Coordinates of C-alpha atoms and ligand atoms in Angstrom, one line a residue:
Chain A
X76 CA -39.4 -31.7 80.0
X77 CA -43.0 -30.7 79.0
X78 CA -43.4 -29.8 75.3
X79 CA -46.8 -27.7 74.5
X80 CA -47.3 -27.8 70.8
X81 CA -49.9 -25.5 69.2
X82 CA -52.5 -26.2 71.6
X83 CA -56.5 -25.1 71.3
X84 CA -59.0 -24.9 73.7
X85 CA -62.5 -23.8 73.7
X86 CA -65.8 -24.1 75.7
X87 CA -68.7 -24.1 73.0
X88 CA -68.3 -21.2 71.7
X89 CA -65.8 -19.4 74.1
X90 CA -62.2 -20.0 71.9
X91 CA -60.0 -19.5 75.5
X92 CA -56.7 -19.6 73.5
X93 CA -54.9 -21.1 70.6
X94 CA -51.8 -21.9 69.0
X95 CA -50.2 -22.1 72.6
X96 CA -46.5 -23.7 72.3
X97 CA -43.4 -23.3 74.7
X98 CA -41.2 -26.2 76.7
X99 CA -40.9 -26.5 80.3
X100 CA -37.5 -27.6 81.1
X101 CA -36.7 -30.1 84.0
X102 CA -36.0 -27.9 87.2
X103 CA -37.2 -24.6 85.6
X104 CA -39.6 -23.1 87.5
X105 CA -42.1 -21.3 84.9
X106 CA -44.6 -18.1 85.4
X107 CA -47.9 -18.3 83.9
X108 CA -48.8 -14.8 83.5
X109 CA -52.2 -13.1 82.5
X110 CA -54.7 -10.8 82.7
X111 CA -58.1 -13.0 84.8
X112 CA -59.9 -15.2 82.7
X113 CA -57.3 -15.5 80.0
X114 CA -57.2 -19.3 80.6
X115 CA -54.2 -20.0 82.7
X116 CA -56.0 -22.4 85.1
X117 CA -57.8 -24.4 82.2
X118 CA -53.7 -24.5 80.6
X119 CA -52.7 -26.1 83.7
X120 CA -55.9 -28.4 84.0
X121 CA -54.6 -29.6 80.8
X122 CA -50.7 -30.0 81.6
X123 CA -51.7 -33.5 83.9
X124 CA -54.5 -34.0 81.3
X125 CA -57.6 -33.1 83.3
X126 CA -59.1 -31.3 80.5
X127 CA -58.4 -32.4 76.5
X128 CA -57.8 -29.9 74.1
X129 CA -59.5 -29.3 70.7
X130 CA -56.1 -29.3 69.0
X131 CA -52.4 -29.7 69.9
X132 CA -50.5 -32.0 72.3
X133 CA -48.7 -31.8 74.8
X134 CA -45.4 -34.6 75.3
X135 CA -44.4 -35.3 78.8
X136 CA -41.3 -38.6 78.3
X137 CA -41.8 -38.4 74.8
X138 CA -45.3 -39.8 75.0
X139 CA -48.3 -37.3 73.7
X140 CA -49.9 -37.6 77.4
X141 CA -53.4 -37.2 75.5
X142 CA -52.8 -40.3 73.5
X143 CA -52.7 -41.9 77.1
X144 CA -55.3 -44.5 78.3
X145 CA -57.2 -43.6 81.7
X146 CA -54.5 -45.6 83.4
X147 CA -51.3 -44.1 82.4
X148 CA -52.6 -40.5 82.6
X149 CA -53.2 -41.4 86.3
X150 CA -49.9 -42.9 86.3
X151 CA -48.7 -39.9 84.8
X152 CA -50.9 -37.8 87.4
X153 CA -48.9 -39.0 90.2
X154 CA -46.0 -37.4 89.2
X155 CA -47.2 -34.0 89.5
X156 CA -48.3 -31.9 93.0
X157 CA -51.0 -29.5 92.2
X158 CA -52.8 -26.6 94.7
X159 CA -55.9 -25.5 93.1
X160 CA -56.8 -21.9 92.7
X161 CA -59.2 -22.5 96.0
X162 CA -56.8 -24.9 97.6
X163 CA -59.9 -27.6 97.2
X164 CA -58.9 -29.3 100.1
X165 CA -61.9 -32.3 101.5
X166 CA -63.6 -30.6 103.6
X167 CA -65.6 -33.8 104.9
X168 CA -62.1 -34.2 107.0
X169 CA -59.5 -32.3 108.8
X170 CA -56.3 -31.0 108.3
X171 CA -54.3 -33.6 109.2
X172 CA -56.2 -36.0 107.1
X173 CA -56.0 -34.0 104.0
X174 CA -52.2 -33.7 103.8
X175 CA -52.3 -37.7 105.0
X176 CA -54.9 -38.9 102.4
X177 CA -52.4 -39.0 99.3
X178 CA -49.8 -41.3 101.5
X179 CA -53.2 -43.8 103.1
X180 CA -54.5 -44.7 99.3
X181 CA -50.8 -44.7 97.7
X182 CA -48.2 -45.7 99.8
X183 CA -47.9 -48.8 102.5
X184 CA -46.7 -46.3 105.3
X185 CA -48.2 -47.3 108.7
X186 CA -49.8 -44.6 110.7
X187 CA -46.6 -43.7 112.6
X188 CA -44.7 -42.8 109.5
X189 CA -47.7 -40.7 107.9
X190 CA -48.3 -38.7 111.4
X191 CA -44.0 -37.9 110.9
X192 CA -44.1 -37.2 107.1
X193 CA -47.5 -35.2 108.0
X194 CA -46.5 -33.3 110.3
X195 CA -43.1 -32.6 108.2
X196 CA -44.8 -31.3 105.6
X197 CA -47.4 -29.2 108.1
X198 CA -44.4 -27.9 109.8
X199 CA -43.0 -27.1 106.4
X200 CA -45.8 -24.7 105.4
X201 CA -45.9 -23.2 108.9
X202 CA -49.4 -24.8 110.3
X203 CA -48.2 -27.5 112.7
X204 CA -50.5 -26.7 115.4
X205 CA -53.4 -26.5 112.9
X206 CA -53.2 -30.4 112.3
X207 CA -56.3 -31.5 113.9
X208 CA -58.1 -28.2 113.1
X209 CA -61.6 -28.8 110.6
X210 CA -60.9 -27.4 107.1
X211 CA -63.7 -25.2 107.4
X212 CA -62.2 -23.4 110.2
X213 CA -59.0 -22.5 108.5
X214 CA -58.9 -18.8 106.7
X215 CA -57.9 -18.9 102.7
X216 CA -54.1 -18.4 103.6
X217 CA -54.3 -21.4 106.2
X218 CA -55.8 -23.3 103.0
X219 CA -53.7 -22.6 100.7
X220 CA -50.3 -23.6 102.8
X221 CA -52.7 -27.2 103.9
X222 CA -53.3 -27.1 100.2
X223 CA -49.1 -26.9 99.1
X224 CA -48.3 -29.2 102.3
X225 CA -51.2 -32.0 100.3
X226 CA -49.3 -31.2 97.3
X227 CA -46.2 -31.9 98.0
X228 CA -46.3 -34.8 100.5
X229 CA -45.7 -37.6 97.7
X230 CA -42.6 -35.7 96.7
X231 CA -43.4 -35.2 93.0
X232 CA -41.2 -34.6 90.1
X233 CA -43.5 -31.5 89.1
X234 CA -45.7 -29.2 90.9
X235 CA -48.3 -27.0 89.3
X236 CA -48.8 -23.9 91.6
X237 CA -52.6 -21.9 90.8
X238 CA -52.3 -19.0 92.3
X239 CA -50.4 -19.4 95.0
X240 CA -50.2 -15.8 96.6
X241 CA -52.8 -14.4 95.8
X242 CA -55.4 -13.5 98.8
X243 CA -51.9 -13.5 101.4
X244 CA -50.6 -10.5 103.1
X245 CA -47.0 -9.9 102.1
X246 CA -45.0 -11.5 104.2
X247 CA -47.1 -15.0 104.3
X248 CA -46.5 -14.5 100.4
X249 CA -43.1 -14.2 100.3
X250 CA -43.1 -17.4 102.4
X251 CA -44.9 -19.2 100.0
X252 CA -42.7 -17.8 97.3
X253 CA -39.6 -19.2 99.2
X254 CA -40.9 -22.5 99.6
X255 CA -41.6 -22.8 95.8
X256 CA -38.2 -21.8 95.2
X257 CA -36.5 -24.2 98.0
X258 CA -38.6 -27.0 96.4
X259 CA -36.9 -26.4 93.3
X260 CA -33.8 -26.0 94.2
X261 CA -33.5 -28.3 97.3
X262 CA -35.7 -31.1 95.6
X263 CA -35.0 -30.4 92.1
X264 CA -38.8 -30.1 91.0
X265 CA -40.3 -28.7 88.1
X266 CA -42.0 -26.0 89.2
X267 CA -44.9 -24.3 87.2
X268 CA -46.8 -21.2 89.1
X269 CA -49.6 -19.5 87.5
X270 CA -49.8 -15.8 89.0
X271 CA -50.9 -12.3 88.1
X272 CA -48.5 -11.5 91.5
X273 CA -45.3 -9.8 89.5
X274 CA -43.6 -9.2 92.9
X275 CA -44.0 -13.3 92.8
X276 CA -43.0 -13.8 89.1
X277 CA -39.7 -11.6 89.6
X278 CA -38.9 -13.4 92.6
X279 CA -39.3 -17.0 91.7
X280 CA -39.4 -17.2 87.8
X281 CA -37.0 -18.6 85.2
X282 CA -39.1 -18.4 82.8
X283 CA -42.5 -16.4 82.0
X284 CA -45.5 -17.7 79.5
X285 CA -47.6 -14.3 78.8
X286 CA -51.2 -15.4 78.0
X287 CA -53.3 -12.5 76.0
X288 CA -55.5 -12.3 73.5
X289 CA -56.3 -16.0 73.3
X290 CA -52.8 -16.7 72.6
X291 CA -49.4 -17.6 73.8
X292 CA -48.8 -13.3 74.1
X293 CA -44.9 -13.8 74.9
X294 CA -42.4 -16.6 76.1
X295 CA -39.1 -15.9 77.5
X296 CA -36.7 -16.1 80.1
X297 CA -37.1 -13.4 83.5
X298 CA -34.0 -11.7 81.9
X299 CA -35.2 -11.3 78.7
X300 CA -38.6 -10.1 80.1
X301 CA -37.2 -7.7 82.1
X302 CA -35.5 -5.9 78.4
X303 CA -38.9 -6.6 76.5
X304 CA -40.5 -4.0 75.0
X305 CA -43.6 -6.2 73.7
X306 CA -46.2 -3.5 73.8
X307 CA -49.1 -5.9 75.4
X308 CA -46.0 -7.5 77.9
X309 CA -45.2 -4.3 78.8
X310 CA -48.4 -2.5 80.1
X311 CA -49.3 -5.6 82.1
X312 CA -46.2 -5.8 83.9
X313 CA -46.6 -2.0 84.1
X314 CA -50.0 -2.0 85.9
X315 CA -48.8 -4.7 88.3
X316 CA -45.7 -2.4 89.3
X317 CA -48.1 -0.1 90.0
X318 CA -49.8 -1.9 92.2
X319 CA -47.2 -3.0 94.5
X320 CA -46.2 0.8 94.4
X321 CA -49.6 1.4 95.6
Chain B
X296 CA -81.4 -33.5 71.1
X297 CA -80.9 -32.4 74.9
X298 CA -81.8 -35.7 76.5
X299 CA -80.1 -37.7 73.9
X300 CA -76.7 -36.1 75.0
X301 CA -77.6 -36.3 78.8
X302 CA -78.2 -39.7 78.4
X303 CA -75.1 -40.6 76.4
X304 CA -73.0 -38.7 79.7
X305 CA -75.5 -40.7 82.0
X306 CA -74.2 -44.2 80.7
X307 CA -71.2 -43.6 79.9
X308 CA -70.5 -41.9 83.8
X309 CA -72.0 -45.9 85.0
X310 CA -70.0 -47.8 82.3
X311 CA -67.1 -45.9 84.2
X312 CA -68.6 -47.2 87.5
X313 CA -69.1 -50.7 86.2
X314 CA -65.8 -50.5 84.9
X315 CA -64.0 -49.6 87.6
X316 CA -66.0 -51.2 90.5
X317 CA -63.4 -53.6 90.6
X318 CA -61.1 -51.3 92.6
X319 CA -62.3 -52.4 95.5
X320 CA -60.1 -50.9 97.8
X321 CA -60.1 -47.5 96.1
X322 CA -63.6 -47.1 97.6
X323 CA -64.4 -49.6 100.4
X324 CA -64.1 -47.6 103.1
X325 CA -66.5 -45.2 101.5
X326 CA -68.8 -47.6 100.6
X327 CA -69.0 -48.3 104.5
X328 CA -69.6 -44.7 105.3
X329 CA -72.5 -44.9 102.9
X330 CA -74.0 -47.9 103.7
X331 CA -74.7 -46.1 106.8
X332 CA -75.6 -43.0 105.3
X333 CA -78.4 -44.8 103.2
X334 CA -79.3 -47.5 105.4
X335 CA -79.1 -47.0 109.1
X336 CA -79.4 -42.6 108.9
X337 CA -83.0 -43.4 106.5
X338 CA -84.3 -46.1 109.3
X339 CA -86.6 -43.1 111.7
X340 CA -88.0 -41.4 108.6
X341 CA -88.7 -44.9 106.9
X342 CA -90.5 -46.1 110.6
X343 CA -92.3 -42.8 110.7
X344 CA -93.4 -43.3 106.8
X345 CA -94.5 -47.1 106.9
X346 CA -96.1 -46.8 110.2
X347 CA -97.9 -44.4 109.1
X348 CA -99.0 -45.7 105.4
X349 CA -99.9 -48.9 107.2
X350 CA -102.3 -47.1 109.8
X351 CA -104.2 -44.2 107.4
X352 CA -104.7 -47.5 104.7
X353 CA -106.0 -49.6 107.4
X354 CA -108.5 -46.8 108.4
X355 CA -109.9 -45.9 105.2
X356 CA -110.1 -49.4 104.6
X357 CA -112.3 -50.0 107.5
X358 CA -114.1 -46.7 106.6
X359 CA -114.8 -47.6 102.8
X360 CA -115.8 -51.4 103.4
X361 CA -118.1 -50.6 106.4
X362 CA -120.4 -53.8 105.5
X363 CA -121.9 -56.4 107.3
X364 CA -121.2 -58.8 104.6
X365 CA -117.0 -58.3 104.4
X366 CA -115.7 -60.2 107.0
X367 CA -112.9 -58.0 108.3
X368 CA -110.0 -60.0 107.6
X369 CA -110.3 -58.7 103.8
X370 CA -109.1 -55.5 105.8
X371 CA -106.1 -57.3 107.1
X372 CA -105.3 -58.8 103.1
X373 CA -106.1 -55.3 101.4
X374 CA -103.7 -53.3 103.2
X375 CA -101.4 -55.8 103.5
X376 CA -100.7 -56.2 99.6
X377 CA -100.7 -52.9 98.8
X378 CA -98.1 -52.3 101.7
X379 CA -95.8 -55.5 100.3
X380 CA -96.6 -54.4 96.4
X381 CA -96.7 -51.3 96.2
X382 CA -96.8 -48.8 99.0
X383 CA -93.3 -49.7 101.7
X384 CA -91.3 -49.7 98.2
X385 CA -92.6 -46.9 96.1
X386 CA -93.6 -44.4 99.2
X387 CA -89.8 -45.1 100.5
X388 CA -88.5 -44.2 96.7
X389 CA -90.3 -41.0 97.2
X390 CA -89.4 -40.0 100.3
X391 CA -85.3 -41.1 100.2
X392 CA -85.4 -39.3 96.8
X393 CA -85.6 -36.4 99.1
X394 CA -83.2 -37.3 101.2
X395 CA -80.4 -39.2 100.1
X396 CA -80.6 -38.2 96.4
X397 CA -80.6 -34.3 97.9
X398 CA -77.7 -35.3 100.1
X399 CA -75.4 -37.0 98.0
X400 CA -76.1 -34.8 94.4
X401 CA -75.2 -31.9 97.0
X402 CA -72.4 -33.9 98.0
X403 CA -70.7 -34.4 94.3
X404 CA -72.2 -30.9 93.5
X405 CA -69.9 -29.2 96.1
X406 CA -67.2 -31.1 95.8
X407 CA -67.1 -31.0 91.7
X408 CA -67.7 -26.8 91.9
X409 CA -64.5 -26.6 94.5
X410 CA -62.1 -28.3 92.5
X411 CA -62.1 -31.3 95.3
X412 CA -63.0 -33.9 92.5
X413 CA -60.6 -32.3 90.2
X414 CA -58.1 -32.4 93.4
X415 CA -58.7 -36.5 93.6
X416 CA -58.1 -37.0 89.6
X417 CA -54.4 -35.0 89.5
X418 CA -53.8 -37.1 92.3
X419 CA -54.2 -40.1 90.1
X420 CA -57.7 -41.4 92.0
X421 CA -60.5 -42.5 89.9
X422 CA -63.0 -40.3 91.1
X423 CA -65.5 -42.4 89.6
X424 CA -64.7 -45.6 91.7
X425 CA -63.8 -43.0 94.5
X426 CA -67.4 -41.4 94.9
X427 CA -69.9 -42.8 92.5
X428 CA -69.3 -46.2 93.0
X429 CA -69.7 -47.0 96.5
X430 CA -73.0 -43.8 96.9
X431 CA -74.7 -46.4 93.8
X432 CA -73.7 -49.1 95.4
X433 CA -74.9 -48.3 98.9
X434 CA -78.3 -47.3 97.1
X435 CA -78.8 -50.7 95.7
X436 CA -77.9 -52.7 98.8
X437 CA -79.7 -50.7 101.4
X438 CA -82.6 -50.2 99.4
X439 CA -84.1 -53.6 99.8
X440 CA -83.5 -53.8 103.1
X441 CA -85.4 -50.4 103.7
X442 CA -88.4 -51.9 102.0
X443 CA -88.4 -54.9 104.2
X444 CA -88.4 -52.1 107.3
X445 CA -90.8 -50.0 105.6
X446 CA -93.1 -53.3 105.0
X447 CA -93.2 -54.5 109.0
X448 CA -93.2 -51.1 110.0
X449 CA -96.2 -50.6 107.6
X450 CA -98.0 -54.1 108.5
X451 CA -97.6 -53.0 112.5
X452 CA -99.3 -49.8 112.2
X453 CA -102.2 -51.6 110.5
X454 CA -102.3 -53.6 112.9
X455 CA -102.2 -50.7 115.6
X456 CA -104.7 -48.6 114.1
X457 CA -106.8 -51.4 113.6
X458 CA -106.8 -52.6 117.2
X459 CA -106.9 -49.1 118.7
X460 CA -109.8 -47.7 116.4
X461 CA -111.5 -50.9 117.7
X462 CA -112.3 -51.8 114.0
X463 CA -110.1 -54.2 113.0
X464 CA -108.9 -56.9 115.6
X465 CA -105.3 -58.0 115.5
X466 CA -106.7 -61.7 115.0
X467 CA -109.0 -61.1 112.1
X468 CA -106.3 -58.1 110.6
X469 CA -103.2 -60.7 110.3
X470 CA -105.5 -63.8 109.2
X471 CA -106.3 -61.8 105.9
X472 CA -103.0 -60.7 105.5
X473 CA -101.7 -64.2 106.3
X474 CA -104.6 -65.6 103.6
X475 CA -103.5 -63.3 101.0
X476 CA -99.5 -63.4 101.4
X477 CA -97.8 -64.5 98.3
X478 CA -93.7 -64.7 98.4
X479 CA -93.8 -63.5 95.0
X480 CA -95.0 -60.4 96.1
X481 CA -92.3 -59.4 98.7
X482 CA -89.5 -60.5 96.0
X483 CA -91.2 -58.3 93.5
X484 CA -91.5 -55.7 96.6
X485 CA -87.4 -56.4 97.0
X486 CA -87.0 -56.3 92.7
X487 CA -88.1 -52.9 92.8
X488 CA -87.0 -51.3 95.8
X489 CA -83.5 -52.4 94.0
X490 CA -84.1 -51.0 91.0
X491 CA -85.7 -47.6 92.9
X492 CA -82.3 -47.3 95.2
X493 CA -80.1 -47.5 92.3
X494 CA -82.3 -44.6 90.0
X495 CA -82.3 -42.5 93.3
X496 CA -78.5 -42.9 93.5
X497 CA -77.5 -43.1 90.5
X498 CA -78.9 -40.1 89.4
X499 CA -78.3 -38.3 92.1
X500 CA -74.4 -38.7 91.4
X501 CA -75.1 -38.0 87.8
X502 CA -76.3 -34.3 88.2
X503 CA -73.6 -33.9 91.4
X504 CA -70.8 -35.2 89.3
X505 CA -71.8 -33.0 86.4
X506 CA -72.4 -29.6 88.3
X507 CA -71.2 -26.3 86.8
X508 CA -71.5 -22.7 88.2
X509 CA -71.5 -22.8 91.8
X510 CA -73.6 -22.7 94.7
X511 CA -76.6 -21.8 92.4
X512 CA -75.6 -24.6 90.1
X513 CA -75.2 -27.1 93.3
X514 CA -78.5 -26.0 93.9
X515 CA -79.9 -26.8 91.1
X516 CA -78.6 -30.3 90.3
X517 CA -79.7 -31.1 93.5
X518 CA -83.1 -29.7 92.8
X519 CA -83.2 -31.4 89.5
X520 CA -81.7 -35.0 91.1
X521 CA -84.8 -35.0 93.7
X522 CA -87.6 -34.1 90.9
X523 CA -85.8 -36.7 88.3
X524 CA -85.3 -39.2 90.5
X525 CA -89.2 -39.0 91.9
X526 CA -90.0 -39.2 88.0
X527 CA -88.3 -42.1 87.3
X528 CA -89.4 -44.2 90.2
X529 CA -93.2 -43.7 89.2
X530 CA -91.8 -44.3 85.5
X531 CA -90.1 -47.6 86.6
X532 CA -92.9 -48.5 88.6
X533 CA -95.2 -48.2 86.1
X534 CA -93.0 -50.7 83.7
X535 CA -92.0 -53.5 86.6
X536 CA -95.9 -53.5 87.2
X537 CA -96.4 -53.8 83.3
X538 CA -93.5 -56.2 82.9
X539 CA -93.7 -58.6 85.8
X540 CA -97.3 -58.7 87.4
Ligands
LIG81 N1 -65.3 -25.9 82.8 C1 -65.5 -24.8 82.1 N2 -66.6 -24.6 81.3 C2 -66.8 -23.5 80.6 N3 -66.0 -22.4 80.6 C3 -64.9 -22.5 81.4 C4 -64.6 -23.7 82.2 N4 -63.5 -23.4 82.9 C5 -63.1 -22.2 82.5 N5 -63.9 -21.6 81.6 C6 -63.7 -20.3 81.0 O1 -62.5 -20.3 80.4 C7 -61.9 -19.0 80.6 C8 -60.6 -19.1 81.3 O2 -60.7 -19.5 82.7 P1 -59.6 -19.7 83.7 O3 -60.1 -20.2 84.9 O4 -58.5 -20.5 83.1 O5 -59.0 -18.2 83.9 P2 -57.8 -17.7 84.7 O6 -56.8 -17.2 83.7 O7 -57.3 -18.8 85.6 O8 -58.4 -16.5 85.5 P3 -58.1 -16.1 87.1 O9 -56.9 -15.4 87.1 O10 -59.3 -15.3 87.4 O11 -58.1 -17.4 87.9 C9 -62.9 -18.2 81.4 O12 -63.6 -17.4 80.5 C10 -63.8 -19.2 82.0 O13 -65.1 -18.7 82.1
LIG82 MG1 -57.3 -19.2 87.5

């Protein structure tokens, strides 16, 4: 379980949000909705304490994971997957290495048993013949699914998803959505997905956190979403069912 | 108000280092690839450099002290000490500051705008230990070693230019510079080429560690670690001189 509580963030004088609270509960898998720029990437930064807040805490095992010294936030950083927004993904080496280099520097595999688990995971997210392939070379979809195959390869308890679909054509994105969802309900990982893809959200979501207005907008489950008539909630999930009309 | 706060992020970035520098096997394999990176990719431009230096000083020499009465072996001792003083170390600083401190703050630069050092942290790497370490550490190692190849390189073009302006004769060229060679002055050669490798490095990671606002911003910290790091070597120069000549 992840408990936010009344967290603030700002960047000098840019106040990105405030007063955020709402629990992540183990196995959930939780939108992160919001208009861009509204701060969902800098929340997530600050779920597996990358970035500190000015205010607020947030408790992962009952411990405030801001009151954490470096070492047991790295601890704690091991226990969560994360694909960046731009898949960040070394680019001084190739494929194959990127998705190996969590397994060389923290586990005592030998080489045979990272090239199986490597290309598991590769043939997971549909690239196995990209494995020796520079990074450089691979298009933004390619990187993202290297990106979710790096992510997932130490088999964490949580994964943080940033943008996941966004960029892919529709059917590579509704591959991507299926693998979040058989991670969570194969592997029984937390699953947290920042979008502004409501095809994605209704597909995948138990929960939604609405970011607007430099707050916490709305927090419910994809049911009670669906019933809302929060005026703000409304017209964003409005212009995004336009879209996919479109 | 500025510096004071660039400074605070400067030290406490190489407390980090220091701190973590015991992870050795976080970044040993890194340090390797840098060791060659510093060392062994900067040995052409350092030959080209001291040969070079060493040939030019050895003909204004001859040019300047065109005398009957100066035996040409004060040639040979002239260029010599400015080459093992102050020329193969600070002329080095200059040019690597171009080099490696433009490759590596491009490095960190790129790597902090694309989310890959942000990547390395939610994995649960130091990123310190993982990058800055070993690029600082490479700098201080290598640098001292460049200096002694900048030095012969420096001393054989003298000796060259000497022998084929027909000015100079090797004999007379190395019997000054034999006359006039002091230890103390390749250690304090070595002292400072240290201290120069680690300013070039360590600020170099500094402003690539540190960069905000993409390509432009990678730009400019690598701009800024090239001219700051060229500062501070004359800077440090200027006080090892003061302090230990
Ligand atoms: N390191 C930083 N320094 C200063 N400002 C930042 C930093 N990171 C983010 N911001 C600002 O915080 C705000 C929120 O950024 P964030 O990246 O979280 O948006 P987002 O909701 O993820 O948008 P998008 O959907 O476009 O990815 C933006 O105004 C951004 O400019
Ligand atoms: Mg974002």
């Amino acid at each position: 379980m992840i408990e936010i509580k009344n967290l603030k963030k700002s960047f000098g004088d840019l106040l990105v949000w405030e007063g955020v609270s709402f629990t992540i509960e183990e196995g959930d898998i939780t939108a992160i909705i919001g208009r861009s720029g509204c701060g969902k990437s800098v929340l997530l930064k600050h779920i597996n304490a990358l970035l500190t807040p000015d205010e607020g805490e947030i408790i992962i095992d009952e411990k405030n994971i801001f009151d954490l010294d470096y070492v047991d936030k790295r601890l704690l950083r091991q226990k969560f997957g994360v694909l960046f927004q731009g898949s960040a993904l070394f680019d001084s080496i190739n494929t194959f290495e990127n998705v190996a280099f969590p397994l060389r520097y923290f586990t005592n595999q030998n080489e045979e048993e990272i090239h199986e688990n490597v290309m598991r995971a590769l043939r997971y997210v549909n690239l196995e013949n990209a494995a020796q392939q520079e990074t450089a070379e691979l298009s933004g979809g390619m990187r993202k699914r290297v990106g979710l195959a790096r992510a997932i390869i130490l088999e964490p308890k949580y994964i943080m998803y940033d943008e996941p679909t966004s960029g892919l054509d529709p059917q590579t994105a509704d591959e991507i959505n299926g693998l979040i969802l058989d991670m969570a309900r194969q592997f029984d990982v937390t699953s947290i997905v920042v979008t502004h893809d409501m095809h994605s959200v209704l597909e995948v979501a138990d929960k939604v956190a609405f970011l607007d207005q430099q707050k916490l907008s709305w927090f419910g489950t994809i049911d009670e979403m669906k019933q809302s008539n929060q005026k703000d909630l409304v017209n964003f999930i409005t212009a995004s069912e336009y879209q996919i009309k479109q | 108000m500025r510096v004071f706060k660039e400074l605070g992020k400067y030290s406490s970035l190489l407390y980090q280092g220091l701190r973590s520098s015991t992870e050795f096997s976080t970044y040993r394999k890194n340090l390797f690839q840098e060791l060659v990176k510093v060392g062994y990719d900067s040995v052409p431009i350092i030959i080209l450099v001291g040969i070079f230096t060493g040939s030019v000083m050895t003909l204004q020499s001859a040019y300047q002290l065109e005398s009957a009465f100066i035996p040409l072996s004060t040639i040979g001792a002239i260029v010599s000490q400015s080459i093992l003083i102050e020329l193969a170390a600070v002329i080095s600083g200059l040019v690597l500051a171009g080099k490696v401190g433009a490759r590596v703050a491009t490095e960190l630069g790129t790597m902090r705008v694309s989310e890959q050092i942000d990547a390395l942290e939610s994995m649960g790497f130091n990123s310190v230990s993982f990058l800055v370490v070993p690029r600082v550490l490479a700098g201080i190692l290598m640098f001292p070693v460049i200096y002694i190849v900048a030095s012969v390189c420096g001393l054989a073009g003298g000796v060259a230019a000497g022998y084929f302006s027909g000015q100079v004769p090797p004999a007379d060229f190395l019997e000054g510079a034999r006359m006039y060679f002091y230890p103390w002055d390749v250690a304090f050669g070595v002292v400072k080429s240290f201290v120069f490798g680690f300013i070039i490095t360590s600020i170099a990671c500094y402003k690539g560690y540190f960069a905000t606002g993409g390509a432009e911003g990678v730009g400019n910290s690598t701009t800024q670690a090239t001219v700051l790091g060229c500062i501070y070597i004359l800077l440090a120069d200027f006080i090892l001189a003061a302090l230990l000549l």
